[in-house]
The first five atom37 places (N, CA, C, CB, O) and aatype in JSON, in Angstrom:
{
  "aatype": [12, 14, 6, 10, 15, 5, 3, 0, 6, 1, 14, 1, 14, 14, 10, 14, 13, 7, 19, 0, 6, 19, 16, 7, 14, 15, 12, 19, 14, 16, 10, 8, 8, 7, 3, 1, 10, 10, 19, 8, 18, 7, 0, 1, 19, 1, 1, 7, 3, 19, 9, 19, 10, 1, 8, 14, 13, 5, 5, 3, 10, 10, 19, 19, 11, 1, 0, 16, 6, 1, 1, 3, 7, 7, 17, 17, 19, 10, 7, 3, 2, 15, 18, 0, 7, 7, 3, 15, 16, 3, 18, 7, 19, 19, 14, 3, 6, 10, 19, 10, 7, 1, 19, 1, 13, 1, 18, 1, 14, 1, 16, 15, 6, 1, 1, 15, 14, 10, 0, 19, 19, 7, 17, 0, 10, 15, 0, 0, 1, 14, 19, 13, 15, 0, 15, 1, 1, 10, 1, 0, 1],
  "atom_mask": [
    [1, 1, 1, 1, 1],
    [1, 1, 1, 1, 1],
    [1, 1, 1, 1, 1],
    [1, 1, 1, 1, 1],
    [1, 1, 1, 1, 1],
    [1, 1, 1, 1, 1],
    [1, 1, 1, 1, 1],
    [1, 1, 1, 1, 1],
    [1, 1, 1, 1, 1],
    [1, 1, 1, 1, 1],
    [1, 1, 1, 1, 1],
    [1, 1, 1, 1, 1],
    [1, 1, 1, 1, 1],
    [1, 1, 1, 1, 1],
    [1, 1, 1, 1, 1],
    [1, 1, 1, 1, 1],
    [1, 1, 1, 1, 1],
    [1, 1, 1, 0, 1],
    [1, 1, 1, 1, 1],
    [1, 1, 1, 1, 1],
    [1, 1, 1, 1, 1],
    [1, 1, 1, 1, 1],
    [1, 1, 1, 1, 1],
    [1, 1, 1, 0, 1],
    [1, 1, 1, 1, 1],
    [1, 1, 1, 1, 1],
    [1, 1, 1, 1, 1],
    [1, 1, 1, 1, 1],
    [1, 1, 1, 1, 1],
    [1, 1, 1, 1, 1],
    [1, 1, 1, 1, 1],
    [1, 1, 1, 1, 1],
    [1, 1, 1, 1, 1],
    [1, 1, 1, 0, 1],
    [1, 1, 1, 1, 1],
    [1, 1, 1, 1, 1],
    [1, 1, 1, 1, 1],
    [1, 1, 1, 1, 1],
    [1, 1, 1, 1, 1],
    [1, 1, 1, 1, 1],
    [1, 1, 1, 1, 1],
    [1, 1, 1, 0, 1],
    [1, 1, 1, 1, 1],
    [1, 1, 1, 1, 1],
    [1, 1, 1, 1, 1],
    [1, 1, 1, 1, 1],
    [1, 1, 1, 1, 1],
    [1, 1, 1, 0, 1],
    [1, 1, 1, 1, 1],
    [1, 1, 1, 1, 1],
    [1, 1, 1, 1, 1],
    [1, 1, 1, 1, 1],
    [1, 1, 1, 1, 1],
    [1, 1, 1, 1, 1],
    [1, 1, 1, 1, 1],
    [1, 1, 1, 1, 1],
    [1, 1, 1, 1, 1],
    [1, 1, 1, 1, 1],
    [1, 1, 1, 1, 1],
    [1, 1, 1, 1, 1],
    [1, 1, 1, 1, 1],
    [1, 1, 1, 1, 1],
    [1, 1, 1, 1, 1],
    [1, 1, 1, 1, 1],
    [1, 1, 1, 1, 1],
    [1, 1, 1, 1, 1],
    [1, 1, 1, 1, 1],
    [1, 1, 1, 1, 1],
    [1, 1, 1, 1, 1],
    [1, 1, 1, 1, 1],
    [1, 1, 1, 1, 1],
    [1, 1, 1, 1, 1],
    [1, 1, 1, 0, 1],
    [1, 1, 1, 0, 1],
    [1, 1, 1, 1, 1],
    [1, 1, 1, 1, 1],
    [1, 1, 1, 1, 1],
    [1, 1, 1, 1, 1],
    [1, 1, 1, 0, 1],
    [1, 1, 1, 1, 1],
    [1, 1, 1, 1, 1],
    [1, 1, 1, 1, 1],
    [1, 1, 1, 1, 1],
    [1, 1, 1, 1, 1],
    [1, 1, 1, 0, 1],
    [1, 1, 1, 0, 1],
    [1, 1, 1, 1, 1],
    [1, 1, 1, 1, 1],
    [1, 1, 1, 1, 1],
    [1, 1, 1, 1, 1],
    [1, 1, 1, 1, 1],
    [1, 1, 1, 0, 1],
    [1, 1, 1, 1, 1],
    [1, 1, 1, 1, 1],
    [1, 1, 1, 1, 1],
    [1, 1, 1, 1, 1],
    [1, 1, 1, 1, 1],
    [1, 1, 1, 1, 1],
    [1, 1, 1, 1, 1],
    [1, 1, 1, 1, 1],
    [1, 1, 1, 0, 1],
    [1, 1, 1, 1, 1],
    [1, 1, 1, 1, 1],
    [1, 1, 1, 1, 1],
    [1, 1, 1, 1, 1],
    [1, 1, 1, 1, 1],
    [1, 1, 1, 1, 1],
    [1, 1, 1, 1, 1],
    [1, 1, 1, 1, 1],
    [1, 1, 1, 1, 1],
    [1, 1, 1, 1, 1],
    [1, 1, 1, 1, 1],
    [1, 1, 1, 1, 1],
    [1, 1, 1, 1, 1],
    [1, 1, 1, 1, 1],
    [1, 1, 1, 1, 1],
    [1, 1, 1, 1, 1],
    [1, 1, 1, 1, 1],
    [1, 1, 1, 1, 1],
    [1, 1, 1, 1, 1],
    [1, 1, 1, 1, 1],
    [1, 1, 1, 0, 1],
    [1, 1, 1, 1, 1],
    [1, 1, 1, 1, 1],
    [1, 1, 1, 1, 1],
    [1, 1, 1, 1, 1],
    [1, 1, 1, 1, 1],
    [1, 1, 1, 1, 1],
    [1, 1, 1, 1, 1],
    [1, 1, 1, 1, 1],
    [1, 1, 1, 1, 1],
    [1, 1, 1, 1, 1],
    [1, 1, 1, 1, 1],
    [1, 1, 1, 1, 1],
    [1, 1, 1, 1, 1],
    [1, 1, 1, 1, 1],
    [1, 1, 1, 1, 1],
    [1, 1, 1, 1, 1],
    [1, 1, 1, 1, 1],
    [1, 1, 1, 1, 1],
    [1, 1, 1, 1, 1]
  ],
  "atom_positions": [
    [[138.99, 63.77, 185.91], [138.31, 63.58, 187.32], [138.74, 64.79, 187.87], [138.76, 62.25, 188.26], [139.96, 64.84, 188.02]],
    [[137.91, 66.13, 188.32], [138.42, 67.26, 188.9], [138.96, 66.55, 190.27], [137.27, 68.51, 189.05], [138.11, 65.75, 190.66]],
    [[139.92, 66.58, 191.0], [140.19, 66.64, 192.32], [140.43, 67.88, 192.9], [141.16, 65.91, 192.56], [140.25, 68.93, 192.28]],
    [[140.72, 67.86, 193.8], [140.5, 69.26, 194.65], [142.28, 69.24, 195.43], [138.75, 69.09, 196.17], [142.68, 68.17, 195.91]],
    [[143.09, 70.39, 195.46], [144.26, 70.32, 195.97], [144.31, 69.97, 197.3], [144.84, 71.35, 195.77], [143.2, 69.84, 197.8]],
    [[145.45, 69.74, 198.19], [145.67, 69.14, 199.35], [144.96, 70.02, 200.14], [147.06, 68.9, 199.71], [144.23, 69.65, 201.07]],
    [[145.24, 71.81, 199.65], [144.66, 72.62, 200.95], [142.95, 72.12, 200.95], [144.87, 74.65, 200.71], [142.46, 72.43, 202.03]],
    [[142.21, 71.62, 200.28], [141.33, 71.1, 200.56], [141.14, 70.03, 201.28], [140.96, 71.05, 199.84], [139.95, 69.86, 201.54]],
    [[141.81, 69.26, 201.69], [141.7, 68.06, 202.0], [141.98, 68.18, 203.9], [142.84, 67.14, 200.96], [142.17, 67.24, 204.68]],
    [[141.9, 69.82, 204.24], [141.82, 70.0, 205.69], [140.62, 69.27, 206.51], [141.71, 71.47, 205.9], [139.54, 69.01, 205.99]],
    [[140.9, 68.99, 207.74], [139.7, 68.97, 208.53], [138.17, 69.98, 208.21], [140.31, 69.35, 209.87], [138.4, 71.04, 207.64]],
    [[137.17, 69.78, 208.43], [136.1, 70.33, 208.41], [136.38, 71.68, 209.33], [135.03, 69.34, 208.83], [136.84, 71.69, 210.47]],
    [[135.9, 73.03, 208.38], [136.56, 74.48, 209.28], [135.23, 74.65, 210.17], [136.99, 76.26, 208.12], [134.1, 74.42, 209.72]],
    [[135.47, 75.04, 211.38], [134.34, 75.67, 212.17], [133.36, 76.59, 211.57], [134.87, 76.37, 213.18], [132.16, 76.63, 211.85]],
    [[134.09, 77.45, 210.58], [132.6, 78.35, 210.05], [131.89, 77.24, 208.71], [133.18, 80.42, 209.14], [132.51, 76.28, 208.26]],
    [[130.89, 77.53, 208.38], [130.28, 76.71, 207.16], [131.04, 76.83, 205.97], [128.87, 77.15, 206.78], [130.95, 75.82, 205.27]],
    [[131.73, 77.69, 205.53], [132.22, 77.91, 204.23], [134.0, 77.56, 203.99], [131.83, 79.5, 203.95], [134.55, 77.31, 205.07]],
    [[134.65, 77.52, 203.15], [136.14, 76.94, 203.12], [136.39, 76.98, 201.52], [0.0, 0.0, 0.0], [135.45, 76.56, 200.84]],
    [[137.16, 77.28, 201.06], [137.91, 77.42, 199.84], [138.53, 76.19, 199.46], [138.91, 78.45, 199.93], [139.03, 75.37, 200.23]],
    [[138.45, 76.12, 198.16], [138.96, 74.58, 197.72], [139.74, 75.02, 196.33], [137.47, 73.25, 197.38], [139.81, 76.24, 196.24]],
    [[140.22, 74.46, 195.48], [141.13, 74.47, 194.26], [140.59, 73.34, 193.27], [142.75, 74.17, 194.69], [140.49, 72.18, 193.67]],
    [[140.23, 73.71, 191.9], [140.35, 72.1, 191.14], [141.3, 72.21, 190.34], [139.1, 71.48, 190.24], [141.81, 73.29, 190.05]],
    [[141.74, 70.8, 189.79], [142.68, 70.44, 189.49], [141.74, 69.05, 188.26], [143.7, 70.15, 190.94], [140.91, 68.25, 188.68]],
    [[142.06, 69.13, 187.24], [141.54, 68.38, 186.42], [140.09, 69.12, 185.39], [0.0, 0.0, 0.0], [139.4, 70.11, 185.63]],
    [[140.04, 68.03, 184.1], [138.94, 69.03, 183.27], [137.84, 68.28, 183.43], [139.18, 69.37, 181.59], [137.31, 68.41, 182.33]],
    [[137.24, 67.67, 183.98], [135.78, 66.87, 183.98], [134.71, 67.89, 184.62], [135.83, 65.31, 185.0], [133.63, 67.32, 184.76]],
    [[134.71, 69.32, 185.09], [133.68, 69.77, 185.18], [133.75, 71.22, 183.76], [133.5, 70.08, 186.88], [132.98, 72.18, 183.72]],
    [[134.96, 70.9, 182.7], [134.7, 72.11, 182.09], [133.25, 71.88, 181.22], [136.02, 72.53, 181.16], [132.73, 70.77, 181.1]],
    [[132.73, 73.02, 180.68], [133.24, 74.67, 180.72], [132.66, 75.41, 182.18], [132.47, 75.65, 179.17], [132.67, 76.62, 182.42]],
    [[132.33, 74.68, 182.75], [131.7, 75.59, 184.12], [133.11, 75.79, 185.14], [130.2, 74.5, 185.17], [133.41, 76.93, 185.5]],
    [[133.72, 74.91, 185.46], [134.97, 74.79, 186.44], [136.42, 74.35, 185.46], [134.57, 73.42, 187.74], [136.58, 73.35, 184.76]],
    [[137.09, 75.17, 185.65], [138.66, 75.04, 184.84], [139.52, 74.46, 186.01], [139.45, 76.74, 184.21], [139.2, 74.38, 187.19]],
    [[140.67, 74.1, 185.42], [141.85, 73.74, 186.15], [142.3, 74.83, 186.98], [142.91, 73.33, 185.27], [142.3, 75.91, 186.4]],
    [[142.7, 74.83, 188.19], [143.24, 76.38, 188.7], [142.16, 76.79, 189.51], [0.0, 0.0, 0.0], [142.47, 77.25, 190.61]],
    [[140.43, 76.7, 189.09], [139.67, 77.55, 189.72], [139.93, 77.44, 191.16], [138.34, 77.36, 189.38], [140.64, 76.6, 191.71]],
    [[139.02, 78.72, 191.87], [138.84, 78.39, 193.26], [137.7, 78.17, 193.71], [139.26, 79.19, 194.0], [136.89, 78.53, 192.85]],
    [[137.13, 77.73, 194.7], [135.73, 77.49, 194.51], [135.54, 77.91, 196.07], [135.22, 75.84, 193.93], [136.43, 77.61, 196.87]],
    [[134.54, 78.5, 196.43], [133.94, 78.86, 198.02], [133.06, 77.6, 197.85], [132.95, 80.62, 198.39], [132.36, 77.35, 196.86]],
    [[133.24, 76.63, 199.27], [132.5, 75.59, 199.29], [131.14, 76.03, 200.32], [133.45, 74.34, 199.76], [131.67, 76.81, 201.12]],
    [[130.05, 75.95, 200.6], [129.4, 75.98, 201.4], [129.18, 74.46, 202.13], [128.44, 76.64, 200.89], [128.62, 73.57, 201.49]],
    [[129.64, 74.24, 203.47], [129.59, 72.77, 203.91], [128.83, 72.78, 204.53], [130.51, 72.09, 204.47], [128.68, 73.7, 205.34]],
    [[127.87, 71.58, 204.39], [126.69, 71.05, 205.25], [125.54, 71.62, 204.43], [0.0, 0.0, 0.0], [124.51, 71.15, 204.92]],
    [[125.28, 72.3, 203.56], [124.43, 72.9, 202.39], [123.54, 71.92, 202.0], [125.23, 73.37, 201.15], [124.03, 70.82, 201.74]],
    [[122.18, 72.08, 201.89], [121.29, 71.38, 201.37], [121.51, 71.49, 199.87], [120.02, 71.78, 201.86], [121.55, 72.49, 199.16]],
    [[121.69, 69.92, 199.49], [122.07, 69.73, 198.07], [120.47, 69.59, 196.99], [123.16, 68.12, 198.07], [119.43, 69.09, 197.42]],
    [[120.61, 70.03, 195.89], [119.63, 69.84, 195.2], [120.02, 69.56, 193.87], [118.82, 70.79, 195.32], [121.21, 69.53, 193.59]],
    [[119.04, 69.33, 192.91], [119.17, 68.55, 191.95], [119.98, 70.03, 190.9], [117.49, 67.7, 191.5], [119.61, 71.2, 190.89]],
    [[121.07, 69.44, 190.18], [121.58, 70.31, 189.58], [122.68, 71.21, 190.13], [0.0, 0.0, 0.0], [123.54, 71.64, 189.37]],
    [[122.67, 71.52, 191.51], [123.79, 72.01, 192.09], [125.45, 71.22, 191.83], [123.33, 71.99, 193.55], [125.69, 70.02, 191.98]],
    [[126.13, 71.96, 191.55], [127.71, 71.93, 191.72], [128.06, 71.39, 193.34], [128.39, 73.68, 191.44], [127.82, 72.12, 194.3]],
    [[128.56, 70.24, 193.49], [128.97, 69.69, 194.88], [130.35, 69.3, 195.14], [128.23, 68.53, 195.19], [131.25, 69.18, 194.32]],
    [[130.38, 69.13, 196.36], [132.24, 68.55, 196.63], [131.78, 67.46, 197.28], [133.6, 69.57, 197.77], [130.72, 67.49, 197.89]],
    [[132.62, 66.27, 197.19], [132.55, 64.86, 198.1], [133.75, 64.34, 197.93], [131.45, 63.71, 197.72], [134.71, 64.49, 197.18]],
    [[133.29, 63.42, 199.19], [134.3, 62.64, 199.09], [134.23, 61.48, 197.84], [134.42, 62.09, 200.42], [133.19, 61.4, 197.18]],
    [[135.4, 60.57, 197.56], [135.43, 59.89, 196.39], [135.16, 58.49, 196.95], [136.76, 60.07, 195.55], [135.91, 57.91, 197.73]],
    [[133.97, 58.0, 196.45], [133.41, 56.47, 197.09], [134.37, 55.6, 197.53], [132.64, 55.57, 196.07], [134.22, 54.85, 198.5]],
    [[135.91, 55.71, 196.46], [136.49, 54.21, 196.7], [137.8, 54.48, 197.36], [136.73, 53.25, 195.24], [138.43, 53.6, 197.97]],
    [[138.3, 56.02, 197.2], [139.33, 56.81, 197.78], [138.72, 58.3, 198.84], [140.26, 57.29, 196.35], [138.8, 59.51, 198.65]],
    [[138.24, 57.64, 199.75], [137.65, 58.89, 201.05], [138.49, 60.21, 201.16], [137.78, 58.21, 202.81], [138.12, 61.34, 201.48]],
    [[139.71, 59.76, 200.81], [140.7, 60.95, 201.15], [141.01, 61.58, 200.1], [141.94, 60.61, 201.76], [141.84, 62.49, 200.07]],
    [[140.3, 61.12, 199.08], [140.15, 62.15, 197.82], [139.05, 63.13, 197.51], [140.12, 61.44, 196.69], [138.05, 62.57, 197.06]],
    [[138.99, 64.04, 197.59], [137.7, 65.23, 197.01], [137.43, 65.79, 195.87], [137.71, 66.36, 197.54], [138.21, 66.61, 195.39]],
    [[136.31, 65.46, 195.29], [136.09, 65.96, 193.9], [134.67, 66.99, 193.95], [135.89, 64.54, 192.79], [133.82, 67.4, 194.74]],
    [[135.06, 67.08, 192.57], [133.75, 68.4, 192.59], [133.01, 67.42, 191.39], [134.31, 70.62, 191.94], [133.66, 66.65, 190.68]],
    [[131.77, 67.6, 191.32], [130.87, 67.18, 189.96], [129.41, 67.76, 190.55], [130.84, 65.15, 189.52], [129.27, 68.25, 191.68]],
    [[128.35, 67.61, 189.56], [127.23, 67.9, 189.57], [126.19, 67.22, 190.45], [127.01, 67.87, 188.47], [126.25, 66.01, 190.24]],
    [[125.6, 67.41, 191.02], [124.43, 66.09, 191.22], [123.18, 66.48, 190.23], [123.71, 65.96, 193.09], [122.73, 67.6, 190.02]],
    [[122.74, 65.2, 189.67], [122.15, 65.44, 188.84], [120.38, 64.49, 189.24], [123.17, 65.09, 187.57], [119.29, 64.89, 188.84]],
    [[120.55, 63.56, 189.87], [119.68, 62.82, 190.3], [119.85, 62.18, 191.81], [119.58, 61.94, 189.32], [120.82, 61.61, 192.3]],
    [[118.37, 62.5, 192.45], [118.5, 61.89, 193.81], [118.25, 60.22, 193.56], [117.29, 62.62, 194.94], [117.62, 60.09, 192.5]],
    [[118.44, 59.35, 193.98], [118.27, 57.93, 194.1], [118.58, 57.57, 195.42], [119.07, 57.16, 193.16], [119.02, 58.37, 196.25]],
    [[118.31, 56.05, 195.69], [117.89, 55.55, 196.96], [119.48, 55.27, 197.45], [116.72, 54.12, 196.89], [120.31, 54.53, 196.92]],
    [[119.61, 56.03, 198.53], [121.02, 55.63, 199.41], [121.87, 56.76, 199.09], [0.0, 0.0, 0.0], [122.95, 56.77, 199.69]],
    [[121.58, 58.04, 198.03], [122.41, 58.96, 197.67], [122.14, 59.81, 196.43], [0.0, 0.0, 0.0], [120.95, 60.06, 196.21]],
    [[122.98, 60.26, 195.64], [123.12, 61.17, 194.67], [123.66, 60.47, 193.62], [123.86, 62.29, 195.02], [124.67, 59.81, 193.87]],
    [[123.15, 60.46, 192.34], [123.8, 60.25, 191.05], [124.64, 61.81, 190.51], [122.48, 59.71, 189.92], [124.08, 62.91, 190.43]],
    [[126.16, 61.49, 190.19], [126.74, 62.64, 189.98], [127.42, 62.53, 188.8], [127.52, 63.04, 190.98], [128.06, 61.51, 188.54]],
    [[127.33, 63.68, 187.88], [128.44, 63.59, 186.59], [129.1, 64.74, 186.25], [127.84, 63.19, 185.27], [128.73, 65.88, 186.54]],
    [[130.08, 64.44, 185.61], [130.85, 66.1, 185.54], [130.29, 66.52, 184.24], [0.0, 0.0, 0.0], [129.75, 65.73, 183.48]],
    [[130.44, 67.94, 183.98], [130.28, 68.67, 182.8], [130.51, 68.42, 181.77], [130.67, 69.48, 182.77], [129.78, 68.86, 180.88]],
    [[131.68, 67.56, 181.44], [132.59, 67.16, 180.32], [132.35, 65.75, 180.2], [134.12, 67.47, 180.55], [132.73, 64.97, 181.07]],
    [[131.94, 65.51, 179.5], [131.26, 63.96, 179.73], [132.66, 63.04, 179.17], [129.49, 63.62, 178.54], [132.98, 62.0, 179.75]],
    [[133.29, 63.47, 178.2], [134.4, 63.12, 177.81], [135.68, 62.44, 179.07], [134.75, 64.39, 177.09], [136.4, 61.51, 178.71]],
    [[135.81, 63.02, 180.43], [136.69, 62.99, 181.05], [136.21, 61.76, 182.23], [137.02, 64.42, 181.42], [137.13, 61.24, 182.87]],
    [[134.73, 61.3, 182.52], [134.66, 60.33, 183.24], [135.34, 60.83, 184.86], [0.0, 0.0, 0.0], [135.86, 61.9, 185.18]],
    [[135.09, 59.68, 185.62], [135.37, 59.72, 186.94], [134.04, 60.35, 187.6], [0.0, 0.0, 0.0], [134.09, 61.3, 188.38]],
    [[132.97, 59.79, 187.23], [131.69, 60.28, 187.86], [130.63, 58.84, 188.38], [130.87, 61.35, 186.56], [131.2, 57.84, 188.82]],
    [[129.47, 58.85, 188.31], [128.41, 58.02, 189.0], [128.54, 56.68, 187.75], [126.59, 58.98, 189.19], [128.44, 55.46, 187.87]],
    [[128.76, 57.4, 186.78], [128.99, 56.22, 185.67], [130.13, 55.01, 185.65], [129.27, 56.94, 184.44], [130.06, 53.92, 185.08]],
    [[131.33, 55.65, 186.56], [132.34, 54.37, 186.77], [132.11, 54.31, 188.43], [134.26, 54.68, 186.19], [132.93, 53.52, 188.9]],
    [[131.43, 54.78, 189.24], [131.27, 54.0, 190.67], [129.97, 54.42, 191.42], [132.56, 54.35, 191.71], [129.86, 54.67, 192.62]],
    [[129.07, 54.42, 190.52], [127.68, 54.37, 191.03], [127.07, 55.45, 192.25], [0.0, 0.0, 0.0], [127.74, 56.48, 192.28]],
    [[126.09, 55.43, 193.12], [125.38, 56.08, 193.65], [126.32, 56.8, 194.71], [124.3, 55.33, 194.02], [126.86, 55.98, 195.45]],
    [[126.65, 58.11, 194.99], [127.35, 58.45, 196.07], [126.44, 58.61, 197.51], [128.06, 59.72, 195.65], [125.4, 59.26, 197.59]],
    [[126.93, 58.02, 198.37], [126.01, 58.18, 199.74], [126.18, 59.57, 200.02], [126.47, 57.22, 201.13], [127.22, 60.2, 199.83]],
    [[125.11, 60.03, 200.48], [124.57, 61.1, 201.27], [125.82, 61.54, 202.4], [123.08, 60.54, 202.03], [126.03, 62.76, 202.35]],
    [[126.55, 60.93, 203.24], [127.34, 60.73, 203.88], [129.0, 61.39, 203.56], [127.1, 59.5, 203.93], [129.85, 61.81, 204.35]],
    [[129.0, 61.25, 201.95], [130.29, 61.49, 201.28], [129.95, 62.81, 200.92], [130.75, 60.52, 200.05], [130.99, 63.47, 200.98]],
    [[129.06, 63.46, 200.6], [128.63, 64.93, 200.43], [129.07, 65.79, 201.3], [127.32, 65.13, 200.44], [128.56, 66.0, 202.41]],
    [[129.92, 66.26, 200.88], [130.24, 67.51, 202.17], [130.18, 68.72, 201.79], [131.63, 67.54, 202.85], [130.82, 69.54, 202.45]],
    [[129.39, 69.18, 200.61], [128.73, 70.55, 200.85], [128.7, 71.19, 199.1], [0.0, 0.0, 0.0], [129.09, 70.46, 198.19]],
    [[128.41, 71.98, 198.95], [127.9, 72.74, 197.52], [128.44, 74.0, 197.61], [126.23, 72.91, 197.29], [128.56, 74.71, 198.6]],
    [[128.92, 74.3, 195.96], [129.99, 75.16, 195.65], [128.83, 76.42, 195.28], [131.19, 74.52, 194.3], [127.8, 76.39, 194.6]],
    [[129.4, 77.39, 195.97], [128.54, 78.84, 195.72], [129.17, 79.44, 194.98], [128.25, 79.81, 196.8], [128.39, 79.91, 194.16]],
    [[130.38, 79.79, 194.72], [131.48, 80.75, 194.22], [132.47, 80.28, 193.4], [132.16, 81.32, 195.23], [132.98, 79.21, 193.73]],
    [[132.86, 80.86, 192.38], [133.92, 80.29, 191.8], [135.0, 81.36, 191.65], [133.53, 79.67, 190.53], [134.44, 82.44, 191.74]],
    [[136.32, 81.53, 191.46], [136.89, 82.63, 191.21], [138.61, 82.04, 190.37], [136.9, 83.54, 192.83], [139.53, 81.42, 190.91]],
    [[138.52, 82.46, 189.12], [139.56, 82.37, 188.21], [140.58, 83.36, 188.74], [139.11, 82.65, 186.74], [140.33, 84.57, 188.82]],
    [[141.94, 82.75, 189.18], [143.34, 83.24, 189.43], [143.7, 84.41, 188.22], [144.47, 81.85, 189.37], [143.27, 84.24, 187.08]],
    [[144.35, 85.34, 188.49], [144.92, 85.9, 187.34], [146.17, 85.63, 186.84], [144.91, 87.03, 187.46], [147.13, 85.93, 187.55]],
    [[146.35, 85.14, 185.81], [147.69, 84.65, 185.12], [148.91, 86.07, 185.31], [147.27, 84.24, 183.18], [148.42, 87.15, 185.65]],
    [[150.29, 86.02, 185.11], [151.11, 86.9, 185.3], [151.02, 87.31, 183.44], [152.63, 86.3, 186.17], [151.43, 88.45, 183.21]],
    [[150.64, 86.69, 182.46], [150.98, 87.06, 181.37], [149.72, 87.82, 180.9], [151.48, 85.95, 180.59], [149.53, 88.07, 179.71]],
    [[148.78, 88.21, 181.97], [147.78, 89.06, 181.39], [148.22, 90.44, 182.17], [146.13, 88.5, 181.66], [148.1, 90.62, 183.38]],
    [[148.82, 91.48, 181.12], [149.76, 92.78, 181.82], [148.78, 93.84, 181.58], [151.43, 93.2, 181.03], [148.54, 94.65, 182.48]],
    [[148.08, 93.9, 180.2], [147.61, 94.96, 179.54], [146.7, 95.41, 180.14], [147.28, 94.81, 178.39], [146.29, 94.46, 180.82]],
    [[145.99, 96.42, 180.38], [145.11, 96.96, 181.26], [143.85, 96.25, 180.25], [145.24, 98.82, 181.53], [143.04, 95.49, 180.79]],
    [[143.76, 96.51, 178.93], [142.47, 95.82, 178.52], [142.31, 94.19, 179.16], [142.48, 95.79, 176.78], [141.32, 93.89, 179.83]],
    [[143.11, 93.45, 178.94], [143.56, 92.0, 179.51], [143.31, 92.27, 180.87], [145.19, 91.47, 179.24], [142.91, 91.16, 181.25]],
    [[143.28, 93.08, 181.94], [143.16, 93.04, 183.54], [141.62, 93.55, 183.52], [144.4, 94.18, 184.54], [140.85, 93.25, 184.43]],
    [[141.29, 94.22, 182.58], [139.54, 94.31, 182.56], [139.06, 93.1, 182.14], [138.84, 95.43, 181.5], [138.39, 92.46, 182.96]],
    [[139.28, 92.56, 180.82], [138.3, 91.32, 181.15], [138.61, 89.82, 181.78], [0.0, 0.0, 0.0], [138.11, 88.73, 181.52]],
    [[139.58, 90.19, 182.66], [140.05, 89.12, 183.59], [139.04, 89.42, 184.57], [141.64, 89.18, 184.13], [138.2, 88.55, 184.82]],
    [[139.0, 90.44, 185.11], [138.03, 91.09, 186.16], [136.5, 90.91, 186.09], [138.23, 92.52, 186.11], [135.63, 90.77, 186.94]],
    [[136.51, 90.97, 184.47], [134.78, 91.03, 184.01], [134.34, 89.35, 184.22], [134.48, 91.64, 181.94], [133.14, 89.17, 184.44]],
    [[135.13, 88.27, 184.17], [134.73, 86.63, 183.99], [135.38, 86.2, 185.22], [135.39, 85.71, 182.5], [135.08, 85.08, 185.66]],
    [[136.31, 87.01, 185.92], [137.29, 86.18, 186.84], [136.36, 85.5, 188.0], [138.53, 87.23, 187.58], [136.48, 84.29, 188.2]],
    [[135.26, 86.45, 188.91], [134.62, 85.8, 189.72], [133.25, 85.62, 189.31], [134.75, 86.33, 190.84], [132.75, 86.49, 188.6]],
    [[132.5, 84.52, 189.67], [131.22, 84.57, 189.3], [130.23, 83.42, 190.32], [131.26, 84.26, 187.66], [130.79, 82.42, 190.77]],
    [[129.34, 83.57, 190.49], [128.65, 82.27, 191.43], [128.29, 81.25, 190.19], [126.95, 82.79, 192.51], [128.07, 81.34, 188.98]],
    [[128.36, 80.06, 191.34], [127.99, 79.01, 190.71], [126.6, 78.36, 190.71], [128.77, 78.26, 191.06], [126.26, 77.71, 191.7]],
    [[125.76, 78.49, 189.66], [124.08, 77.93, 189.68], [124.25, 76.8, 189.33], [122.89, 78.56, 188.73], [125.19, 76.26, 188.75]],
    [[122.65, 76.21, 189.94], [122.52, 75.31, 189.37], [122.22, 75.04, 187.58], [121.76, 74.98, 190.15], [121.87, 75.95, 186.84]],
    [[122.37, 74.04, 187.27], [122.1, 73.76, 185.85], [120.83, 74.5, 185.25], [121.93, 72.25, 185.69], [119.92, 74.36, 186.07]],
    [[120.38, 75.23, 184.15], [119.58, 75.37, 184.2], [119.19, 74.68, 182.7], [119.45, 76.52, 184.67], [118.05, 74.78, 182.24]],
    [[120.24, 73.98, 182.04], [119.37, 72.73, 181.54], [118.86, 71.49, 181.8], [119.7, 72.4, 180.86], [119.51, 71.02, 182.73]],
    [[117.95, 70.69, 181.4], [117.5, 69.73, 181.95], [118.35, 68.51, 181.99], [116.42, 69.56, 181.45], [118.55, 67.87, 180.96]],
    [[118.73, 68.24, 182.86], [119.65, 67.02, 183.48], [119.35, 65.6, 183.37], [119.74, 67.14, 184.88], [118.37, 65.2, 184.0]],
    [[119.99, 64.82, 182.7], [119.01, 63.3, 182.89], [120.33, 62.44, 183.16], [117.89, 62.6, 181.2], [121.39, 62.63, 182.56]],
    [[120.1, 61.38, 184.25], [121.23, 60.77, 184.44], [121.77, 59.16, 183.66], [121.11, 60.72, 185.85], [121.04, 58.17, 183.59]],
    [[122.98, 59.2, 183.21], [123.42, 58.28, 182.47], [123.18, 56.77, 183.04], [124.75, 58.61, 182.26], [123.57, 55.79, 182.4]]
  ]
}
């Protein structure tokens, strides 16, 4: 289950945007371990959005998932990597009050082994991208 680093567990910032770091594989291929996220706190969530929420059973733990279906009392959320688990198939519907915000942008930090000019250009072209709603058809499991 992708968790967010301790830096992301700070109190809600005065601005509606904040930065979080992904740990874990459950959102691969959309997000990878170490990705940084620009989170829009309090943003309206729509079906297909990647969101940050408090874990229903461990509310001091923040997780990132995809909102797949609106249900009574909240959202059904799934990870993009179905083999990783740690989503609504384990804990059910996530209440609206536990949904913190919507992910707008992801940034992959540069690793130290990418030193050649070609590697730096490749990294620069792929490192920063907006995170869009899923374009494929989503079904809750």
